Coordinates of C-alpha atoms in Angstrom, one line a residue:
M1 CA 0.0 0.0 0.0
H2 CA 1.4 3.4 -0.9
A3 CA 0.9 6.7 0.9
H4 CA -1.7 9.1 -0.5
S5 CA -1.6 12.6 0.8
L6 CA -4.5 15.0 0.5
S7 CA -4.1 18.2 -1.4
R8 CA -4.1 21.5 0.5
S9 CA -7.3 22.4 -1.4
S10 CA -9.1 19.3 0.0
F11 CA -8.1 20.4 3.5
A12 CA -9.4 23.8 2.8
G13 CA -12.7 22.1 2.0
R14 CA -12.7 20.3 5.3
R15 CA -12.3 23.6 7.1
L16 CA -15.7 24.5 5.9
A17 CA -17.6 21.4 6.9
I18 CA -17.1 17.9 8.2
K19 CA -18.7 15.4 5.8
G20 CA -17.5 12.0 7.0
V21 CA -14.1 10.3 7.0
S22 CA -12.3 11.0 3.7
V23 CA -10.8 8.1 1.7
G24 CA -7.5 10.1 1.7
A25 CA -7.4 10.1 5.5
L26 CA -8.0 6.3 5.5
M27 CA -5.3 5.7 3.0
A28 CA -2.7 8.3 4.0
F29 CA -1.7 6.5 7.2
S30 CA 0.0 3.8 5.2
G31 CA 3.6 3.9 4.3
L32 CA 6.6 5.9 3.1
P33 CA 6.5 8.1 0.0
A34 CA 9.2 7.3 -2.6
Q35 CA 11.5 10.1 -1.6
A36 CA 11.8 8.8 2.0
L37 CA 12.9 5.3 1.0
A38 CA 16.5 6.3 0.8
Q39 CA 16.6 7.8 4.3
P40 CA 18.4 6.1 7.1
A41 CA 17.0 2.7 8.0
M42 CA 16.9 3.5 11.7
A43 CA 14.6 6.5 11.1
I44 CA 12.3 4.1 9.2
A45 CA 12.4 1.6 12.0
I46 CA 11.5 4.3 14.6
N47 CA 8.6 5.4 12.5
R48 CA 7.4 1.8 12.0
M49 CA 7.7 0.8 15.6
G50 CA 6.2 4.0 16.7
R51 CA 3.3 3.5 14.3
F52 CA 2.2 0.4 16.2
R53 CA 1.3 2.7 19.1
A54 CA -1.2 4.6 17.0
L55 CA -2.5 1.5 15.3
S56 CA -3.3 -0.1 18.6
Q57 CA -5.5 2.9 19.6
R58 CA -6.9 3.3 16.1
I59 CA -8.1 -0.3 16.1
A60 CA -9.8 0.0 19.5
K61 CA -11.3 3.3 18.4
A62 CA -12.8 1.8 15.3
Y63 CA -14.1 -1.3 17.2
C64 CA -15.9 1.0 19.7
Q65 CA -17.3 3.0 16.7
L66 CA -18.8 -0.2 15.4
H67 CA -20.3 -0.9 18.8
L68 CA -21.8 2.6 18.8
N69 CA -22.8 2.3 15.1
V70 CA -20.9 5.5 14.3
E71 CA -19.8 5.7 10.6
A72 CA -19.8 1.9 10.7
K73 CA -18.7 1.5 7.1
A74 CA -15.7 3.8 7.6
A75 CA -14.9 2.2 10.9
G76 CA -14.8 -1.2 9.1
Q77 CA -12.4 0.3 6.6
V78 CA -10.2 1.7 9.3
L79 CA -10.0 -1.7 11.0
E80 CA -9.0 -3.4 7.7
T81 CA -6.4 -0.8 6.8
A82 CA -4.9 -0.8 10.3
R83 CA -4.4 -4.5 10.3
K84 CA -2.7 -4.4 6.9
L85 CA -0.4 -1.6 8.2
V86 CA 0.5 -3.7 11.3
H87 CA 1.6 -6.6 9.0
S88 CA 3.5 -4.3 6.7
G89 CA 5.2 -2.8 9.7
F90 CA 6.4 -6.2 10.9
D91 CA 7.7 -6.9 7.4
D92 CA 9.6 -3.6 7.2
L93 CA 11.1 -4.1 10.7
A94 CA 12.2 -7.6 9.7
K95 CA 14.4 -5.9 7.0
S96 CA 15.7 -3.2 9.4
P97 CA 19.1 -3.3 11.0
L98 CA 17.8 -3.9 14.5
S99 CA 20.2 -5.0 17.2
A100 CA 19.8 -8.4 18.7
D101 CA 18.5 -6.9 22.0
M102 CA 15.4 -5.6 20.0
A103 CA 14.3 -9.1 19.2
G104 CA 12.5 -9.5 22.6
P105 CA 10.6 -6.2 22.5
L106 CA 9.5 -6.8 18.9
A107 CA 8.3 -10.3 19.8
D108 CA 6.4 -8.9 22.7
V109 CA 4.7 -6.4 20.3
R110 CA 3.8 -9.1 17.9
K111 CA 2.4 -11.4 20.6
L112 CA 0.2 -8.6 22.1
Y113 CA -1.0 -7.7 18.6
E114 CA -2.0 -11.3 17.9
E115 CA -3.9 -11.4 21.2
L116 CA -5.7 -8.1 20.1
V117 CA -6.7 -9.6 16.8
A118 CA -8.1 -12.6 18.5
K119 CA -10.5 -10.4 20.4
L120 CA -11.7 -8.6 17.3
V121 CA -13.5 -11.7 16.0
M122 CA -16.2 -11.1 18.5
P123 CA -19.1 -8.8 17.6
P124 CA -18.7 -5.6 19.5
T125 CA -20.5 -5.6 22.9
R126 CA -19.8 -3.6 26.0
E127 CA -17.7 -6.5 27.4
S128 CA -15.7 -7.1 24.2
V129 CA -15.1 -3.3 23.7
V130 CA -13.7 -3.2 27.2
A131 CA -11.5 -6.2 26.5
V132 CA -10.2 -4.8 23.1
A133 CA -9.5 -1.4 24.7
A134 CA -7.5 -3.0 27.5
Q135 CA -5.5 -5.1 25.1
A136 CA -4.8 -2.2 22.8
D137 CA -3.4 -0.3 25.8
R138 CA -1.1 -3.2 26.6
L139 CA 0.1 -3.2 23.0
L140 CA 0.6 0.6 23.2
V141 CA 2.9 0.3 26.2
A142 CA 5.0 -2.4 24.7
A143 CA 5.3 -0.6 21.4
N144 CA 6.2 2.6 23.2
T145 CA 8.9 0.9 25.2
A146 CA 10.4 -0.6 22.0
T147 CA 10.2 2.8 20.2
V148 CA 12.0 4.6 23.0
A149 CA 14.7 1.9 22.9
L150 CA 15.2 2.3 19.2
E151 CA 15.4 6.1 19.5
K152 CA 18.2 5.7 22.1
Q153 CA 20.1 3.3 19.8
A154 CA 19.7 5.3 16.6
K155 CA 22.7 7.5 15.6
I156 CA 20.5 10.0 13.8
S157 CA 20.0 13.6 14.9
T158 CA 16.3 13.7 14.4
G159 CA 15.3 10.4 16.1
N160 CA 13.6 12.2 18.9
L161 CA 11.6 14.3 16.4
V162 CA 10.5 11.2 14.5
N163 CA 9.4 9.7 17.8
M164 CA 7.7 12.8 19.1
A165 CA 5.8 13.5 15.9
G166 CA 4.9 9.8 15.8
S167 CA 3.5 10.0 19.3
Q168 CA 1.1 12.7 18.2
R169 CA -0.5 10.0 16.1
Y170 CA -1.3 7.7 19.0
L171 CA -2.4 10.6 21.2
S172 CA -5.0 11.6 18.7
Q173 CA -6.3 8.1 18.4
R174 CA -6.3 7.5 22.2
L175 CA -8.3 10.7 22.7
A176 CA -10.9 9.6 20.1
K177 CA -11.1 6.1 21.6
S178 CA -11.6 7.6 25.1
Y179 CA -14.4 9.8 23.8
F180 CA -16.2 6.8 22.2
L181 CA -15.7 4.7 25.4
S182 CA -17.3 7.6 27.4
A183 CA -20.2 7.7 24.9
A184 CA -20.7 4.0 25.5
G185 CA -20.8 4.6 29.2
L186 CA -17.5 2.9 29.8
S187 CA -15.4 5.8 31.1
D188 CA -14.1 6.5 34.6
K189 CA -12.1 9.2 36.4
A190 CA -8.8 7.6 35.3
M191 CA -9.9 7.8 31.7
R192 CA -11.0 11.4 32.1
D193 CA -7.6 12.2 33.7
Q194 CA -5.9 10.4 30.8
M195 CA -7.7 12.5 28.3
A196 CA -6.7 15.7 30.0
A197 CA -3.1 14.6 30.1
D198 CA -3.2 13.5 26.5
K199 CA -4.5 17.0 25.4
A200 CA -1.7 18.7 27.4
E201 CA 1.0 16.4 26.0
F202 CA -0.2 16.9 22.4
T203 CA -0.1 20.7 22.9
K204 CA 3.3 20.6 24.5
N205 CA 4.7 18.4 21.7
M206 CA 3.4 20.7 19.0
V207 CA 5.3 23.6 20.7
A208 CA 8.5 21.5 20.8
L209 CA 8.2 20.4 17.2
S210 CA 7.5 24.0 16.1
G211 CA 10.8 25.1 17.6
A212 CA 12.9 22.3 16.0
Q213 CA 16.0 23.7 14.1
V214 CA 15.7 21.2 11.3
N215 CA 12.2 22.4 10.3
T216 CA 11.9 22.9 6.5
G217 CA 9.2 24.7 4.6
P218 CA 7.2 21.5 4.1
I219 CA 7.5 20.6 7.8
R220 CA 6.3 24.1 8.8
N221 CA 3.4 23.7 6.4
E222 CA 2.5 20.3 8.0
L223 CA 2.8 21.9 11.5
Q224 CA 0.5 24.7 10.6
M225 CA -2.0 22.2 9.1
G226 CA -1.7 20.1 12.3
E227 CA -2.5 23.1 14.5
Q228 CA -5.6 23.8 12.4
Q229 CA -6.8 20.2 12.6
W230 CA -6.0 20.1 16.3
V231 CA -8.4 23.0 16.8
F232 CA -11.2 21.1 15.0
F233 CA -10.5 17.9 16.9
S234 CA -10.3 19.6 20.3
A235 CA -13.6 21.3 19.6
S236 CA -15.2 18.0 18.7
L237 CA -14.0 16.4 21.9
E238 CA -15.9 19.0 23.8
R239 CA -19.2 18.2 22.1
E240 CA -22.0 16.1 23.5
P241 CA -21.7 12.5 22.3
D242 CA -24.8 12.7 20.2
A243 CA -24.9 11.5 16.6
R244 CA -23.3 14.7 15.3
G245 CA -20.7 14.9 18.0
L246 CA -19.7 11.2 17.5
R247 CA -19.4 11.8 13.7
A248 CA -17.3 14.9 14.3
V249 CA -14.8 13.0 16.5
A250 CA -14.6 10.1 14.1
T251 CA -13.8 12.4 11.2
S252 CA -11.6 14.9 12.9
S253 CA -9.5 12.2 14.5
E254 CA -8.7 10.7 11.1
N255 CA -7.9 14.1 9.6
L256 CA -5.5 14.9 12.4
L257 CA -3.9 11.5 12.2
E258 CA -3.2 12.0 8.5
V259 CA -1.4 15.3 9.1
M260 CA 0.6 13.9 12.0
N261 CA 1.6 10.9 9.9
N262 CA 2.7 13.2 7.1
L263 CA 4.7 15.2 9.6
T264 CA 6.4 12.1 11.0
V265 CA 7.5 11.1 7.5
Q266 CA 8.8 14.6 6.9
Y267 CA 11.0 14.4 10.0
E268 CA 12.1 10.9 8.9
A269 CA 13.1 12.3 5.5
V270 CA 15.5 14.9 7.0
S271 CA 17.2 12.3 9.3
K272 CA 20.9 12.1 9.0

């Protein structure tokens, strides 16, 4: 699967109205554009390992969407796409120059993902949604541990930026997942506290990324786009979880994810 980025004009259209999850947003969170293929393999590995974090939360988000019957067709597409991306991520990492001590963390990620997939065969109910969300969180923790370890091993100047931009992807998806869980009556104080912390971390990361010395024109454009999409997404998270509010979160979370993925690839492309 190849990456597809949306044109600036299509984003301008989305600023006027939210009309459902775009095909571009579903497809853009896929792989590397051709110009990034020649970049250092460790930057690619950090991106790929880090992407598992977002995919774990995206899968749980989409599964809960199905339970709530929110944009069910789009949610099904998200689940299918996410699973393909996980498999392509494992394939890419198998070709990466990972050190021997990364074999264990990668095996843990794979095992936790397989356990997550096993839970997806059940039709979404309150009980299965809770189980999927909990398993997705376990996968997130393992993938994050492995990503941080890779960043420390990498001898590239922008490894921390690839990791930080990549973390914006999972924060957007965990926030949307938490919103849907709340709408399903499955939230608690810990989850509400997590949402507040995720919002604060996302904002802090955007400030840090905006001040990076390596920022190019395309990176600055993506950052500006990300700020705009964050405004829309943040506003949707404050809405009542009625039909319109749920659709707004489903759409804006995908749009923000697309921009943050593009930004991660841009940082990967300037790695040295």
